[in-house]
Coordinates of C-alpha atoms and ligand atoms in Angstrom, one line a residue:
M28 CA -20.3 13.6 -24.0
S29 CA -22.8 13.8 -26.9
N30 CA -22.7 9.3 -27.9
Q31 CA -25.0 7.5 -25.4
Y32 CA -22.7 4.7 -26.0
V33 CA -19.6 6.6 -24.8
S34 CA -21.5 7.8 -21.4
R35 CA -23.0 4.5 -20.7
V36 CA -19.3 3.0 -20.9
V37 CA -18.0 5.4 -18.9
E38 CA -20.5 5.8 -16.3
T39 CA -20.1 1.4 -15.8
V40 CA -16.8 2.0 -15.3
K41 CA -17.1 4.8 -12.7
K42 CA -19.9 2.7 -10.9
R43 CA -17.9 -0.2 -11.5
Y44 CA -14.9 1.6 -9.9
P45 CA -16.0 3.5 -6.9
G46 CA -13.2 5.9 -5.7
E47 CA -10.6 5.7 -8.7
A48 CA -10.0 8.7 -9.3
E49 CA -7.4 9.0 -11.9
F50 CA -8.3 5.8 -13.8
H51 CA -11.6 7.8 -14.8
Q52 CA -10.2 10.4 -15.9
A53 CA -8.1 7.8 -18.2
V54 CA -10.7 6.6 -19.3
A55 CA -13.3 9.4 -19.7
E56 CA -10.2 11.4 -21.8
V57 CA -10.1 8.8 -24.2
L58 CA -13.4 7.4 -25.3
E59 CA -14.8 10.7 -25.1
S60 CA -12.0 11.5 -28.4
L61 CA -12.9 8.4 -30.4
T62 CA -17.2 9.2 -30.3
P63 CA -16.3 10.1 -34.2
V64 CA -15.2 6.4 -34.7
I65 CA -17.5 5.1 -32.5
E66 CA -20.5 6.7 -34.7
K67 CA -18.8 5.4 -38.4
N68 CA -17.9 2.0 -37.2
K69 CA -21.2 1.1 -35.5
V70 CA -19.7 -2.8 -35.1
I71 CA -17.9 -1.1 -32.3
E72 CA -20.7 -1.5 -29.8
E73 CA -22.1 -4.3 -31.0
L74 CA -18.8 -5.9 -30.5
G75 CA -18.7 -4.5 -27.4
I76 CA -15.9 -3.5 -27.4
L77 CA -15.6 -0.2 -25.6
E78 CA -16.6 -2.5 -22.8
R79 CA -13.7 -4.6 -23.6
I80 CA -10.9 -2.0 -23.5
T81 CA -12.0 -0.4 -20.4
E82 CA -11.8 -3.7 -17.8
P83 CA -8.7 -5.2 -17.1
E84 CA -8.3 -9.3 -18.6
R85 CA -6.7 -9.8 -14.7
Q86 CA -5.0 -8.0 -12.1
I87 CA -3.2 -9.2 -9.1
I88 CA -2.8 -7.6 -5.9
F89 CA -0.4 -9.6 -3.2
R90 CA 1.1 -8.9 -0.2
V91 CA 5.4 -7.4 -0.3
P92 CA 6.8 -8.6 3.2
W93 CA 10.0 -7.9 3.9
V94 CA 12.3 -7.2 7.2
D95 CA 14.2 -2.9 7.4
D96 CA 17.4 -2.5 8.2
A97 CA 16.3 -2.6 11.6
G98 CA 15.1 -5.9 11.4
K99 CA 11.0 -5.1 11.9
V100 CA 9.0 -6.7 9.2
Q101 CA 7.1 -4.1 6.8
V102 CA 4.1 -5.1 4.2
N103 CA 3.6 -3.7 1.5
R104 CA 1.1 -4.0 -1.5
G105 CA 1.6 -5.0 -4.7
L106 CA -0.3 -4.6 -7.8
R107 CA -0.1 -5.7 -11.4
V108 CA -2.5 -5.7 -13.5
Q109 CA -3.0 -7.0 -17.3
Y110 CA -5.1 -5.1 -19.1
N111 CA -4.7 -6.1 -23.1
S112 CA -3.0 -8.5 -24.3
A113 CA -4.6 -8.6 -28.4
L114 CA -1.8 -7.1 -29.5
G115 CA 1.4 -9.3 -27.7
P116 CA 2.3 -9.8 -23.8
Y117 CA 1.3 -7.7 -21.4
K118 CA 4.0 -4.9 -21.8
G119 CA 4.1 -2.1 -19.5
G120 CA 6.3 -0.2 -16.2
I121 CA 6.1 -1.0 -13.0
R122 CA 6.1 2.1 -10.2
F123 CA 7.4 2.7 -6.4
H124 CA 5.7 5.3 -4.9
P125 CA 4.1 5.6 -1.5
S126 CA 1.2 6.7 -3.8
V127 CA 0.5 3.8 -5.3
N128 CA -3.0 2.4 -5.6
T129 CA -5.9 0.7 -8.2
S130 CA -6.5 3.8 -9.2
I131 CA -3.5 4.5 -10.6
I132 CA -1.7 1.5 -12.0
K133 CA -5.0 0.7 -13.7
F134 CA -4.7 5.0 -15.9
L135 CA -1.4 3.8 -16.0
G136 CA -1.5 0.5 -17.9
F137 CA -5.1 1.9 -19.8
E138 CA -2.9 4.5 -21.2
Q139 CA -0.2 1.5 -22.0
I140 CA -2.7 -0.1 -24.4
F141 CA -3.1 2.5 -27.2
K142 CA 0.8 4.1 -26.3
N143 CA 2.4 0.4 -27.2
S144 CA -0.2 0.5 -30.1
L145 CA 1.0 3.5 -32.0
T146 CA 4.5 2.5 -31.7
G147 CA 3.8 -0.1 -34.2
L148 CA 5.3 -2.8 -32.3
M149 CA 3.9 -6.3 -31.1
M150 CA 2.9 -5.1 -27.5
G151 CA -0.8 -5.4 -24.9
G152 CA -0.7 -2.8 -22.5
G153 CA 0.2 -4.1 -18.8
K154 CA 1.7 -2.1 -15.6
G155 CA 2.3 -2.7 -12.0
G156 CA 4.0 -1.6 -8.7
A157 CA 3.6 -1.3 -4.8
D158 CA 3.1 1.4 -2.8
F159 CA 6.9 1.0 -1.5
D160 CA 9.5 3.6 -0.9
P161 CA 12.5 3.7 -2.1
K162 CA 13.3 7.2 -1.2
G163 CA 15.8 7.0 2.1
K164 CA 16.4 3.2 2.2
S165 CA 19.1 1.7 1.5
D166 CA 20.4 -0.4 -1.1
N167 CA 19.9 -3.6 1.7
E168 CA 16.7 -2.5 2.1
V169 CA 15.6 -2.4 -1.8
M170 CA 16.5 -5.4 -2.7
R171 CA 14.7 -7.4 -0.2
F172 CA 12.0 -5.3 -1.8
C173 CA 12.4 -6.2 -5.3
Q174 CA 12.9 -9.7 -4.4
S175 CA 10.0 -10.3 -1.6
F176 CA 8.2 -8.4 -4.8
M177 CA 9.3 -10.6 -7.2
T178 CA 9.3 -13.8 -5.2
E179 CA 4.9 -13.2 -5.9
L180 CA 5.2 -11.7 -9.6
Y181 CA 6.6 -14.5 -11.0
R182 CA 4.7 -16.7 -10.8
H183 CA 2.9 -14.1 -13.2
I184 CA 5.0 -13.1 -16.4
D185 CA 6.8 -14.7 -18.3
A186 CA 9.2 -13.4 -22.0
D187 CA 6.1 -13.8 -23.3
T188 CA 3.3 -13.1 -21.4
D189 CA 4.5 -10.4 -20.0
V190 CA 7.5 -8.0 -19.8
P191 CA 7.2 -5.2 -16.7
A192 CA 9.9 -3.0 -17.0
G193 CA 11.0 0.6 -15.0
D194 CA 8.7 3.1 -14.0
I195 CA 8.5 6.4 -11.2
G196 CA 10.8 4.7 -8.5
V197 CA 12.0 2.1 -10.6
G198 CA 14.8 2.5 -12.2
G199 CA 18.5 0.0 -13.6
R200 CA 18.8 -0.7 -9.9
E201 CA 15.1 -2.3 -9.4
I202 CA 15.2 -4.1 -12.3
G203 CA 18.3 -5.8 -11.9
F204 CA 17.3 -7.1 -7.6
M205 CA 14.2 -8.0 -9.8
F206 CA 15.6 -10.3 -12.5
G207 CA 18.6 -12.1 -10.4
Q208 CA 14.7 -13.1 -8.6
Y209 CA 13.8 -13.7 -11.1
K210 CA 16.5 -16.1 -13.1
R211 CA 16.6 -17.9 -9.6
I212 CA 13.3 -19.2 -8.9
K213 CA 12.6 -19.6 -12.5
N214 CA 16.0 -21.5 -13.6
I215 CA 15.5 -19.4 -17.0
F216 CA 17.7 -16.1 -18.5
H217 CA 15.3 -14.4 -20.2
G218 CA 14.0 -11.1 -21.4
V219 CA 10.8 -11.3 -19.1
L220 CA 12.0 -7.6 -17.5
T221 CA 13.4 -4.7 -19.9
G222 CA 15.7 -1.5 -18.3
K223 CA 17.9 -4.6 -17.5
G224 CA 21.4 -3.3 -17.1
L225 CA 23.8 -3.9 -20.6
L226 CA 25.6 -6.3 -19.0
Y227 CA 23.4 -8.6 -19.1
G228 CA 21.4 -8.2 -22.2
G229 CA 19.5 -4.3 -21.0
S230 CA 19.2 -2.4 -24.7
L231 CA 22.2 0.4 -25.1
A232 CA 19.8 3.6 -25.8
R233 CA 16.8 2.5 -23.3
T234 CA 17.5 4.1 -20.3
E235 CA 18.3 7.8 -22.1
A236 CA 14.6 6.8 -24.3
T237 CA 12.1 8.3 -23.1
G238 CA 13.6 11.3 -23.0
Y239 CA 15.0 11.5 -25.8
G240 CA 11.6 10.1 -27.6
T241 CA 9.9 13.0 -26.3
V242 CA 12.2 15.9 -27.1
Y243 CA 12.0 13.9 -31.3
F244 CA 8.0 14.3 -30.6
C245 CA 8.0 17.7 -30.1
N246 CA 10.9 18.3 -32.7
E247 CA 7.7 17.2 -34.9
M248 CA 5.7 18.8 -33.8
L249 CA 7.6 22.5 -33.9
K250 CA 8.9 21.0 -38.4
D251 CA 4.3 21.4 -39.0
R252 CA 4.5 25.2 -36.9
Q253 CA 7.8 26.0 -39.3
S254 CA 10.0 25.9 -35.9
C255 CA 12.0 24.1 -34.6
I256 CA 14.3 23.2 -31.7
E257 CA 17.3 24.5 -32.1
G258 CA 17.4 28.3 -29.9
K259 CA 14.4 27.8 -27.5
K260 CA 13.7 28.0 -23.8
V261 CA 12.8 24.7 -22.5
V262 CA 11.6 24.6 -19.0
I263 CA 11.2 21.0 -17.5
S264 CA 9.9 19.1 -14.9
G265 CA 11.2 16.5 -12.1
S266 CA 14.5 15.5 -12.5
G267 CA 14.6 11.7 -13.1
N268 CA 15.1 9.5 -15.4
V269 CA 13.0 10.9 -18.2
A270 CA 13.9 14.9 -17.3
I271 CA 17.7 14.5 -16.9
Y272 CA 17.7 12.5 -20.5
A273 CA 14.4 15.1 -22.2
T274 CA 17.0 17.7 -21.0
E275 CA 20.2 15.6 -22.3
K276 CA 19.0 15.9 -26.3
A277 CA 17.0 19.2 -25.7
M278 CA 20.3 20.5 -25.1
S279 CA 21.9 18.4 -28.1
L280 CA 19.5 20.4 -30.1
G281 CA 20.5 23.7 -29.2
A282 CA 17.6 24.5 -26.8
K283 CA 18.9 25.9 -23.5
V284 CA 16.9 24.3 -20.5
V285 CA 16.3 26.1 -17.4
A286 CA 15.0 24.7 -15.1
L287 CA 13.9 21.5 -13.4
S288 CA 11.5 20.2 -10.3
D289 CA 11.7 17.3 -7.9
S290 CA 7.9 17.2 -5.5
S291 CA 9.2 19.1 -3.2
G292 CA 10.1 22.1 -5.6
Y293 CA 12.1 23.8 -8.6
I294 CA 15.6 24.9 -9.8
Y295 CA 15.9 27.9 -12.0
D296 CA 19.5 28.8 -13.9
A297 CA 18.9 31.1 -16.6
E298 CA 22.6 30.1 -17.6
G299 CA 21.1 26.6 -18.2
I300 CA 21.7 24.0 -16.8
K301 CA 25.0 22.0 -16.0
L302 CA 23.1 18.5 -17.0
D303 CA 26.7 16.2 -15.7
L304 CA 26.0 18.2 -12.3
V305 CA 22.6 16.8 -12.1
K306 CA 23.0 13.2 -13.3
R307 CA 25.2 13.2 -10.1
L308 CA 23.4 14.7 -7.7
K309 CA 20.2 12.4 -8.5
E310 CA 21.2 9.6 -10.5
I311 CA 24.8 8.9 -8.7
E312 CA 24.2 10.4 -5.0
R313 CA 20.1 10.4 -4.8
K314 CA 20.1 13.9 -3.4
R315 CA 17.4 16.0 -3.9
I316 CA 17.2 18.5 -6.6
S317 CA 17.7 22.0 -4.0
E318 CA 21.0 20.9 -3.5
Y319 CA 21.9 22.2 -7.1
V320 CA 22.1 25.6 -5.5
K321 CA 24.5 25.0 -3.4
E322 CA 27.1 23.8 -6.3
V323 CA 25.7 26.9 -8.6
K324 CA 25.3 29.9 -7.0
S325 CA 23.7 32.4 -9.6
A326 CA 20.9 29.3 -9.2
K327 CA 17.6 29.4 -7.8
Y328 CA 15.3 26.9 -5.8
T329 CA 11.8 27.6 -4.6
E330 CA 9.9 25.5 -2.8
G331 CA 7.0 24.2 -4.2
C332 CA 7.4 22.1 -7.3
S333 CA 4.0 24.0 -9.4
G334 CA 5.5 27.1 -10.0
I335 CA 8.2 26.0 -12.3
W336 CA 4.8 26.9 -15.1
T337 CA 5.1 30.0 -14.2
I338 CA 8.6 30.2 -15.8
P339 CA 8.8 31.8 -19.3
C340 CA 9.2 29.7 -21.8
D341 CA 9.0 28.2 -25.3
I342 CA 8.0 24.3 -24.6
A343 CA 7.2 22.9 -21.2
L344 CA 8.1 19.6 -21.0
P345 CA 6.2 17.5 -18.2
C346 CA 8.3 15.0 -17.0
A347 CA 7.2 14.6 -13.7
T348 CA 3.8 12.9 -12.6
Q349 CA 0.2 13.0 -13.5
N350 CA -1.9 15.9 -12.8
E351 CA 1.2 17.9 -11.7
L352 CA 0.1 20.8 -14.7
D353 CA -3.1 22.7 -13.7
G354 CA -5.4 24.5 -15.4
N355 CA -4.3 27.4 -14.0
S356 CA -0.5 26.6 -14.9
A357 CA -1.5 26.7 -18.7
Q358 CA -3.1 29.5 -19.1
T359 CA 0.3 31.5 -17.3
L360 CA 2.1 29.3 -19.3
V361 CA 0.2 30.0 -22.7
K362 CA 0.5 33.4 -21.6
N363 CA 4.3 33.7 -21.7
G364 CA 4.5 33.0 -24.9
C365 CA 5.2 28.6 -24.6
I366 CA 4.0 27.5 -28.2
A367 CA 5.0 23.5 -27.4
V368 CA 3.8 21.1 -24.7
A369 CA 5.2 17.6 -24.8
E370 CA 4.5 15.3 -22.6
G371 CA 7.1 13.1 -21.0
A372 CA 5.4 12.1 -18.1
N373 CA 2.0 9.6 -18.6
M374 CA -1.3 12.0 -17.9
P375 CA 0.6 14.4 -16.1
S376 CA -1.4 17.6 -17.6
T377 CA -5.3 18.2 -16.3
P378 CA -8.0 17.8 -18.0
D379 CA -8.6 21.8 -18.1
A380 CA -5.0 22.3 -18.8
V381 CA -5.4 20.1 -21.8
K382 CA -8.1 22.2 -23.0
V383 CA -6.1 25.6 -23.3
F384 CA -3.4 24.2 -24.8
L385 CA -6.2 23.1 -28.0
D386 CA -7.7 26.6 -27.6
A387 CA -5.0 28.2 -28.1
K388 CA -4.0 26.3 -30.3
I389 CA -0.5 25.7 -29.2
S390 CA 1.2 22.2 -29.9
F391 CA -0.1 19.5 -27.9
G392 CA 1.6 16.2 -27.3
P393 CA -0.5 13.4 -25.1
G394 CA 2.0 11.4 -23.1
K395 CA 0.9 8.4 -24.8
A396 CA 2.2 9.5 -28.3
A397 CA 5.3 12.3 -27.2
N398 CA 6.8 9.5 -24.4
A399 CA 6.4 6.2 -26.1
G400 CA 9.7 6.3 -26.9
G401 CA 10.2 4.0 -24.1
V402 CA 8.2 1.3 -24.8
A403 CA 9.1 1.7 -27.8
T404 CA 13.0 0.5 -27.0
S405 CA 11.5 -1.9 -24.5
G406 CA 9.5 -3.4 -27.5
L407 CA 13.4 -3.8 -28.9
E408 CA 14.7 -4.6 -26.4
M409 CA 12.8 -7.1 -26.5
A410 CA 14.0 -8.3 -30.1
Q411 CA 17.8 -8.2 -29.7
N412 CA 17.0 -10.6 -26.1
S413 CA 15.0 -13.4 -29.1
Q414 CA 17.7 -12.9 -31.4
R415 CA 20.8 -12.9 -28.2
L416 CA 22.2 -10.0 -30.1
S417 CA 22.8 -6.4 -29.1
W418 CA 22.7 -3.8 -31.5
T419 CA 24.2 -0.7 -31.1
F420 CA 23.4 2.7 -29.8
D421 CA 22.7 4.5 -32.7
E422 CA 21.4 1.6 -33.9
V423 CA 18.6 2.0 -31.0
D424 CA 18.4 5.5 -31.9
A425 CA 18.1 5.7 -35.3
K426 CA 15.0 3.1 -34.9
L427 CA 13.6 5.5 -31.8
H428 CA 14.1 8.3 -33.9
Q429 CA 11.7 7.4 -36.4
I430 CA 9.0 5.2 -34.3
M431 CA 8.6 8.5 -32.7
V432 CA 8.3 10.0 -36.4
N433 CA 6.0 7.9 -37.3
I434 CA 3.7 8.2 -34.6
H435 CA 3.7 11.6 -34.6
A436 CA 2.7 11.6 -38.7
T437 CA 0.4 8.4 -37.8
A438 CA -1.7 11.2 -34.4
K439 CA -1.4 13.5 -36.9
N440 CA -3.7 11.7 -40.3
A441 CA -6.2 10.3 -38.1
A442 CA -7.2 14.0 -36.6
E443 CA -6.8 14.8 -40.3
E444 CA -9.1 12.1 -41.4
Y445 CA -11.5 12.5 -38.3
N446 CA -12.0 16.5 -38.8
T447 CA -9.9 17.7 -35.8
P448 CA -6.4 18.7 -37.4
G449 CA -3.9 19.5 -35.1
N450 CA -5.8 17.8 -32.4
L451 CA -3.1 15.2 -31.2
V452 CA -4.6 14.0 -28.4
N453 CA -8.1 12.9 -30.3
G454 CA -5.5 11.4 -33.1
A455 CA -3.1 9.6 -30.7
N456 CA -6.7 8.1 -29.0
I457 CA -8.0 7.3 -32.2
A458 CA -5.2 5.6 -33.9
G459 CA -4.1 3.8 -30.8
F460 CA -7.9 2.1 -30.1
L461 CA -8.2 0.9 -33.2
K462 CA -5.8 -1.4 -33.6
V463 CA -6.7 -2.4 -31.0
A464 CA -10.4 -3.0 -31.4
N465 CA -9.5 -4.5 -34.6
T466 CA -7.9 -6.3 -33.5
M467 CA -9.3 -7.8 -30.6
M468 CA -12.7 -8.5 -33.7
L469 CA -9.7 -10.6 -35.1
H470 CA -9.9 -12.1 -32.0
G471 CA -13.5 -13.5 -31.2
V472 CA -14.8 -12.2 -28.0
Ligands
NDP516 P1 11.8 8.7 -11.8 O1 11.2 8.0 -10.3 O2 13.2 8.5 -12.8 O3 11.2 10.1 -12.2 C1 10.1 11.0 -11.2 C2 10.7 12.0 -11.1 O4 9.1 13.0 -11.0 C3 10.8 12.7 -10.1 O5 11.9 13.9 -9.9 C4 10.0 12.6 -8.7 O6 10.9 14.0 -7.6 C5 9.4 14.1 -9.9 N1 8.1 13.5 -8.6 C6 7.7 12.3 -8.5 N2 6.5 12.0 -8.1 C7 6.3 12.4 -7.8 C8 4.8 13.8 -7.3 N3 4.4 13.7 -6.6 N4 4.7 15.2 -7.5 C9 6.2 15.5 -8.1 N5 6.8 15.5 -8.2 C10 7.0 13.6 -8.4 O7 10.4 8.7 -12.7 P2 11.2 8.5 -15.0 O8 11.6 10.0 -14.2 O9 10.9 7.5 -14.9 O10 9.3 9.0 -14.8 C11 8.6 10.5 -14.6 C12 7.0 9.9 -15.8 O11 7.4 9.6 -17.1 C13 6.4 8.9 -14.9 O12 4.9 9.4 -15.2 C14 6.2 8.0 -15.3 O13 5.4 6.8 -15.8 C15 6.4 8.5 -17.2 N6 7.0 7.5 -18.2 C16 8.4 6.4 -17.7 C17 8.7 6.1 -18.6 C18 10.6 5.7 -18.5 O14 11.0 5.0 -19.4 N7 10.8 5.7 -17.1 C19 8.2 5.6 -19.2 C20 7.2 6.3 -19.9 C21 6.3 8.0 -18.7 P3 10.9 12.9 -6.4 O15 12.4 12.8 -6.2 O16 10.5 14.4 -5.3 O17 10.2 12.0 -5.9
2IT517 O1 4.4 4.2 -18.6 C1 5.7 3.5 -19.4 O2 5.4 3.9 -21.0 C2 6.9 3.5 -18.8 N1 7.1 3.2 -17.2 C3 8.0 2.2 -19.9 C4 7.5 1.1 -19.8 C5 7.8 0.0 -21.3 O3 7.7 -0.8 -20.6 O4 9.6 0.2 -20.6

């Protein structure tokens, strides 16, 4: 780390929040790539922008008590980090996963600031969640949990204040229960959440948006190599919302997706994943991905999720979770001829892995750029709710596509302007940061 101001702020964050490894990782990654910007614009240091941007505007931690089907009282911890509101209401998903803690929610909220800035829409950054595990819970248990979660959260959010959405463990079912409880408590029907059901104000194409957007972004990177996704072999990790719709879009553009995973293991289907079966298993029956091989005899299931990166492919789309792809896996991908990696998940590649991809000069799209289509379409849902209108699927999809093309161009241009051509990590961080930082300067300290 060459810049003293950057080093000082990174050290302050580490000291103030000891033990928050994911948060430290995200802050260091963004700030280090801002070095040329900070050296060129002394006012950033003079006005303490890095100190301010790394400290959340507000953090809410709350008890979430609920009663399980056996009548036993359960308690989880709920969180909402309202990180930065320079560009608009706080905006970002809610994650329900047993691993959720302040480090994970802060890293996600911090990334969200720059991602939302890159979309070009007016959205600040935030994130929330709970250490609740929806797996194995009945619909009634999930409902009681979501109601209890919203019984505290409702007082901190509003359509023009903070607009949560889904993330890991939070999909249409959970958003519905949370929306119902918000409406009941506040007696207001408005767009306080996105990713809503289509019957009550959700946007067409929001379900598909993150996965579709990741593939649109990947295709833009491939164009720069005089290539495209058609005919390519693709490996996608995860089998949740992002992975499923990345698979759908990649296949519709003529690629062959040969592998998917969950946290227990991965499936390999040399003939191409049967997506209808995956949708039934995951979206309707909520089963494990291993069930796939019971119905497709030619496919193979392997225990352990990291082995998925040993499958030779042209394109890898990590769409599961943070730090799921390490330096060794990255080397294996490069050695096997992989030419492009686009992150559907948030921070799925470790810093070592990112370095391997950048050094090998393969196309690498960092999450805050490549997966921004989800939150961008949430922004479009907010716009439709404000207008009390719904746009068609094709209208929303066309806007999503254009936003992904723009994000790619913005990141690429910033990388060139700051003398690291082709480095979309630097480009996305710099472009996302500058819009927020310049706005913070206009708003005063
Ligand atoms: P889902 O809950 O729908 O799916 C998550 C998938 O990732 C599952 O297959 C899950 O497997 C796997 N996974 C979760 N945690 C782990 C873990 N610790 N180790 C290995 N695998 C794991 O979530 P989404 O598809 O919505 O989210 C996936 C990623 O995309 C996340 O990083 C999220 O932050 C990011 N993202 C999501 C957006 C959205 O709109 N939904 C927008 C932008 C980014 P298992 O079932 O075994 O847990
Ligand atoms: O990480 C993300 O961008 C999301 N989980 C989606 C956030 C949103 O508000 O749609």
